[in-house]
mmCIF file of C-alpha atoms in Angstrom:
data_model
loop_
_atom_site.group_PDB
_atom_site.id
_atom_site.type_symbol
_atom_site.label_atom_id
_atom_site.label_comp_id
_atom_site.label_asym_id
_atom_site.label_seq_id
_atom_site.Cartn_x
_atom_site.Cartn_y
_atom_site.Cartn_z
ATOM 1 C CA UNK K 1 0.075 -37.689 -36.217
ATOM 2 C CA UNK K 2 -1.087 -34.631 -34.383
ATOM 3 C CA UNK K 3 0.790 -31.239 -34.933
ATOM 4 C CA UNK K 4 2.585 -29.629 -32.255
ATOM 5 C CA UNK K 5 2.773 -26.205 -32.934
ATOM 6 C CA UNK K 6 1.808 -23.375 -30.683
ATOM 7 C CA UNK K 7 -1.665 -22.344 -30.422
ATOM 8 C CA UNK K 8 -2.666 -18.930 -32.584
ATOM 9 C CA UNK K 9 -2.758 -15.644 -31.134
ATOM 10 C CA UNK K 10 -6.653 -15.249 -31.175
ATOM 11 C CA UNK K 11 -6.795 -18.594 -29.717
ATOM 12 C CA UNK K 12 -10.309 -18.485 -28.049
ATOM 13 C CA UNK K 13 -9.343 -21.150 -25.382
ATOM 14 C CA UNK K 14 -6.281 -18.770 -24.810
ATOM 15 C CA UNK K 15 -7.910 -15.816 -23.905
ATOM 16 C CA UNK K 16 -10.289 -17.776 -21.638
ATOM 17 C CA UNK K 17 -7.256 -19.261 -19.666
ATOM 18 C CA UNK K 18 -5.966 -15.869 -19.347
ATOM 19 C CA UNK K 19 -9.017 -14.976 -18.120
ATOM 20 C CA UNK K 20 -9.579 -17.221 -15.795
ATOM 21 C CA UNK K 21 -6.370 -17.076 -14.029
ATOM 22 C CA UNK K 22 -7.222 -13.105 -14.091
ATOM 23 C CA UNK K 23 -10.254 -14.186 -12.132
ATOM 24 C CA UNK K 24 -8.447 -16.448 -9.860
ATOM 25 C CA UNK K 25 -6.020 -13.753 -8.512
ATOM 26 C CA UNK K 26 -8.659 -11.515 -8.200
ATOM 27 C CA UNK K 27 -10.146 -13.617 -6.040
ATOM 28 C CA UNK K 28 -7.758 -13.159 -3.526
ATOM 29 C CA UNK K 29 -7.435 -9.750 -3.244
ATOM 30 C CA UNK K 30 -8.013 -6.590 -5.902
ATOM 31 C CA UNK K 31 -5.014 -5.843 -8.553
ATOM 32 C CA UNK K 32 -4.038 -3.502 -10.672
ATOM 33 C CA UNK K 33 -4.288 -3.321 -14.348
ATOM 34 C CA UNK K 34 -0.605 -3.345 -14.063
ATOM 35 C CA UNK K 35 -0.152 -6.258 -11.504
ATOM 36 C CA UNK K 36 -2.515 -8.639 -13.825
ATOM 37 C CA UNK K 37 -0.794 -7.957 -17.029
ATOM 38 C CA UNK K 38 2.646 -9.073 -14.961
ATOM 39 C CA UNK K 39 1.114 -11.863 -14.221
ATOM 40 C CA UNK K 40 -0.047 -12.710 -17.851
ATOM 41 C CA UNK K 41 3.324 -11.943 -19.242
ATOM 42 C CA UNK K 42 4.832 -14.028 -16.580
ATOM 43 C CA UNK K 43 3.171 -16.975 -17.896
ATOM 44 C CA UNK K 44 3.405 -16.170 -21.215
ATOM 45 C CA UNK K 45 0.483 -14.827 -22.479
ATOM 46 C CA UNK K 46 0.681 -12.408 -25.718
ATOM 47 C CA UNK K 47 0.300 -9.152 -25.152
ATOM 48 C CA UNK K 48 -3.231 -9.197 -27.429
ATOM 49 C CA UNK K 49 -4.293 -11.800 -25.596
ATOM 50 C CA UNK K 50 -3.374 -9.764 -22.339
ATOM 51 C CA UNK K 51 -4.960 -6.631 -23.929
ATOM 52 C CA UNK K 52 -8.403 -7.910 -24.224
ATOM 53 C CA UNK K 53 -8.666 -9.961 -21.322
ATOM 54 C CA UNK K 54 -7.971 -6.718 -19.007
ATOM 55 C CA UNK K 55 -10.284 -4.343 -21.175
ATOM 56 C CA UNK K 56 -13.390 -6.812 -21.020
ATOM 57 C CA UNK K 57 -12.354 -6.877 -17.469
ATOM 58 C CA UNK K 58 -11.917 -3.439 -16.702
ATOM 59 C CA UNK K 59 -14.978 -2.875 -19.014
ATOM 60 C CA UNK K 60 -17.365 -4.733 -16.221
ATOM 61 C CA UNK K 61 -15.656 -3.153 -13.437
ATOM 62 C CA UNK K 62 -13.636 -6.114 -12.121
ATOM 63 C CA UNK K 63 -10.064 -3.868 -12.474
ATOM 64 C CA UNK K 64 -10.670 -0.410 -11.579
ATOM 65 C CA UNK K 65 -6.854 1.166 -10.277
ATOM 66 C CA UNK K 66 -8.736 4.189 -9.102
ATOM 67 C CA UNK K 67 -10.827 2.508 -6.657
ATOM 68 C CA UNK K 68 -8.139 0.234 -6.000
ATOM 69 C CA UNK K 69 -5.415 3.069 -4.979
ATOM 70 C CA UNK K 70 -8.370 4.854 -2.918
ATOM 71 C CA UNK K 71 -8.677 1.317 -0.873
ATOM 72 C CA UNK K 72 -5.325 1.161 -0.455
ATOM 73 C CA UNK K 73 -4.688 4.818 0.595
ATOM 74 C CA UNK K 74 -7.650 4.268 3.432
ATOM 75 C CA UNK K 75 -6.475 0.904 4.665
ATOM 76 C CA UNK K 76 -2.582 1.606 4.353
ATOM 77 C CA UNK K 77 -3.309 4.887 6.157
ATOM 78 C CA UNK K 78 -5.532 3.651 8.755
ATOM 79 C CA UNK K 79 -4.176 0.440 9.612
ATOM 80 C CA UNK K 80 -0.358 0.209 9.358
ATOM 81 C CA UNK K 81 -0.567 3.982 9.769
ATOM 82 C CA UNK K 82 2.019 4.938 6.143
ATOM 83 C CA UNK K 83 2.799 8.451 4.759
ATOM 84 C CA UNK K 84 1.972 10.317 2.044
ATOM 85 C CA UNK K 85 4.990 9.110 0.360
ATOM 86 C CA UNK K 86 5.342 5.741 1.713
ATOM 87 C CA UNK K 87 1.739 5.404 -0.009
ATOM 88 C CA UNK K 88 2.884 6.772 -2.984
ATOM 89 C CA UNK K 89 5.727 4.365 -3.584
ATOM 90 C CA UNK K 90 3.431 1.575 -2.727
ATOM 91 C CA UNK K 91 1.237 2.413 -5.528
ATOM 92 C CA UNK K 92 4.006 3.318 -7.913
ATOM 93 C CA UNK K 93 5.290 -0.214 -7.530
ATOM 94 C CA UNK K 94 1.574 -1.729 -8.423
ATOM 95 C CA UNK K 95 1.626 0.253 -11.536
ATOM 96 C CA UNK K 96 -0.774 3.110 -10.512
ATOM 97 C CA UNK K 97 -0.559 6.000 -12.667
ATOM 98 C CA UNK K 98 0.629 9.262 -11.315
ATOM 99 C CA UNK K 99 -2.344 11.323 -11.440
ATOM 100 C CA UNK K 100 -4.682 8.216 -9.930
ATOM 101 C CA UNK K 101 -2.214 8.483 -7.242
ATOM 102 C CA UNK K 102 -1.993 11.935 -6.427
ATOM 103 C CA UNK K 103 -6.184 11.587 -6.498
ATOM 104 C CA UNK K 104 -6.293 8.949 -4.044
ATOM 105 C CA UNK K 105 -4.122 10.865 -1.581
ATOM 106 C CA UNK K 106 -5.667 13.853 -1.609
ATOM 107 C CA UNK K 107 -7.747 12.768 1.365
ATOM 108 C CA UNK K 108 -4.354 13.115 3.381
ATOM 109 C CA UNK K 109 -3.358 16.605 3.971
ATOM 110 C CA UNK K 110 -0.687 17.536 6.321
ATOM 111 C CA UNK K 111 -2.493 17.918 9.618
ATOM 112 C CA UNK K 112 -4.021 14.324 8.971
ATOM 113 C CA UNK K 113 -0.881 12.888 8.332
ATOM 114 C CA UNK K 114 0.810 14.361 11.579
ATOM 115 C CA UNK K 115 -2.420 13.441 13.878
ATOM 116 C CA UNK K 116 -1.515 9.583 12.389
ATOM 117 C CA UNK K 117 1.945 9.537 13.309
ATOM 118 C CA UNK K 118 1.461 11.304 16.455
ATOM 119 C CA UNK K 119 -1.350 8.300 17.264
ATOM 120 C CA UNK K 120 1.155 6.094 16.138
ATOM 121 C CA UNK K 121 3.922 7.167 18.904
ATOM 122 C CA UNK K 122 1.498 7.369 21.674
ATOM 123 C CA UNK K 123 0.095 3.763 21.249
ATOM 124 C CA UNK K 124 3.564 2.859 21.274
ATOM 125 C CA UNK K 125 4.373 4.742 24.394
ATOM 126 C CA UNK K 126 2.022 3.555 26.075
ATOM 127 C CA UNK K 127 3.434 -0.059 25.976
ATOM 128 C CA UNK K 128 6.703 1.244 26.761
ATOM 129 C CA UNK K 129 8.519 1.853 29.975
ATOM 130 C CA UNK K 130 10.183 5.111 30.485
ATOM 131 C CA UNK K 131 13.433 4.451 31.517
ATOM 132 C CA UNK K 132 15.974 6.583 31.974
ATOM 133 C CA UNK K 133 17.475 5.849 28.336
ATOM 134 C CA UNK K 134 15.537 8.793 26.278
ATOM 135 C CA UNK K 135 18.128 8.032 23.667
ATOM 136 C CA UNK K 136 16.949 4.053 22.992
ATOM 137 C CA UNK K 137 13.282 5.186 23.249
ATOM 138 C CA UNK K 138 13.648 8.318 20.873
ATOM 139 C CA UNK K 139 15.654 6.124 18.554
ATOM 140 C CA UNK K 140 13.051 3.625 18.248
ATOM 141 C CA UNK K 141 10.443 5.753 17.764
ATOM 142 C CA UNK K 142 11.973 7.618 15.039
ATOM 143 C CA UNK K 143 12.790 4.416 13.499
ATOM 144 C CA UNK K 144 9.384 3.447 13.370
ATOM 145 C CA UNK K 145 7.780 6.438 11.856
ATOM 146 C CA UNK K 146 10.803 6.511 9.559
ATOM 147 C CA UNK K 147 9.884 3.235 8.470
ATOM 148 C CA UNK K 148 6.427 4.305 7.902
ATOM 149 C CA UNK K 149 7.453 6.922 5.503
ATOM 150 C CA UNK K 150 7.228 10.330 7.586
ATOM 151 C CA UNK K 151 9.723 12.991 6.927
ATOM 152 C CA UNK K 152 12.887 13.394 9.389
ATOM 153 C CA UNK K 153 11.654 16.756 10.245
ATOM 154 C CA UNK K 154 7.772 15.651 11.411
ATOM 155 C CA UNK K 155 9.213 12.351 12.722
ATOM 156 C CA UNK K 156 11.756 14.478 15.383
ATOM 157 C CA UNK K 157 8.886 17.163 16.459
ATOM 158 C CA UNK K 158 6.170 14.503 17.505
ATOM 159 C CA UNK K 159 8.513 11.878 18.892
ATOM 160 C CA UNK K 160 9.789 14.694 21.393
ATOM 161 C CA UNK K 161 6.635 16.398 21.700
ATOM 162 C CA UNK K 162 4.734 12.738 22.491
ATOM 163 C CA UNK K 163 7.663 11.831 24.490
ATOM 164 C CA UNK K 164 7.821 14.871 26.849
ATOM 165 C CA UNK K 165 3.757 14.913 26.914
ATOM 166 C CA UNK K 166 3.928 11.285 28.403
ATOM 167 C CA UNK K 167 6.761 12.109 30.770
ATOM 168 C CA UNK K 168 4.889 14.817 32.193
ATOM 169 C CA UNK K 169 1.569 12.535 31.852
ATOM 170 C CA UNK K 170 3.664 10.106 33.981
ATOM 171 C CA UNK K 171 4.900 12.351 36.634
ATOM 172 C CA UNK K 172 0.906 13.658 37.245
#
């Protein structure tokens, strides 16, 4: 009659599952420390078990939330064009500490951040026709930067900066 209690804690064949499903996720994309051990406790790993498995895997490089949150910030940035903040939250809800955060957006000062969003609203404008409803354009445009993160104030001076630039562009 075999015994059906749970395996131990320092269950070898434990830690090696945890492991490899560590691995597996990775696979698909990086993680943070934070993201993994959700995982883990998800499917009802211990914590000890959880411990060591990240360590060993943080100790050969494998989990690394600074490099991930700098990877993030460029891509994020770049790509779906986010804000400081919007960037910030993002991270925050991965489980990136504060000061890792505040590191990987450092690259991102003010006039970087209002040279993305002004990209942003010209790319846009230029798929757009000007009607005579400024109100429907503005409003979508705000809406999208707003969406993106930016502050009211920045979002208001480069939509109606970019917007009156492209009228006048128009007009030439």
């Amino acid at each position: 009659m075999t015994s059906s209690q749970p395996p131990s804690i320092s269950d070898p064949s434990r830690e090696e599952q945890a492991r490899a499903l560590c691995l597996r996720l990775l696979t698909a994309r990086s993680r943070t420390r934070a993201e993994l051990s959700g995982q883990l406790a998800k499917r009802g790993y211990p914590g000890d078990v959880s411990a060591r498995v990240l360590d060993r895997l943080t100790a050969v490089g494998l989990v690394d939330d600074r490099d991930f949150a700098e990877q993030w910030v460029r891509s994020r940035h770049t790509r779906a064009g986010k804000s400081r903040r919007a960037l910030a939250a993002e991270l925050h809800t991965k489980g990136v500490d504060k000061d890792v955060i505040d590191t990987a957006l450092a690259g991102i000062d003010a006039g970087a951040e209002r040279d993305r969003a002004e990209e942003l609203i010209r790319a846009k404008l230029r798929r757009e026709t000007l009607s005579g409803d400024d109100a429907r354009i503005t409003r979508r445009l705000v809406g999208m930067l707003a969406r993106r993160g930016y502050s009211q104030n920045l979002v208001c001076e480069v939509v109606l900066a970019e917007l009156s630039a492209e009228r006048e562009r128009r007009r030439v």
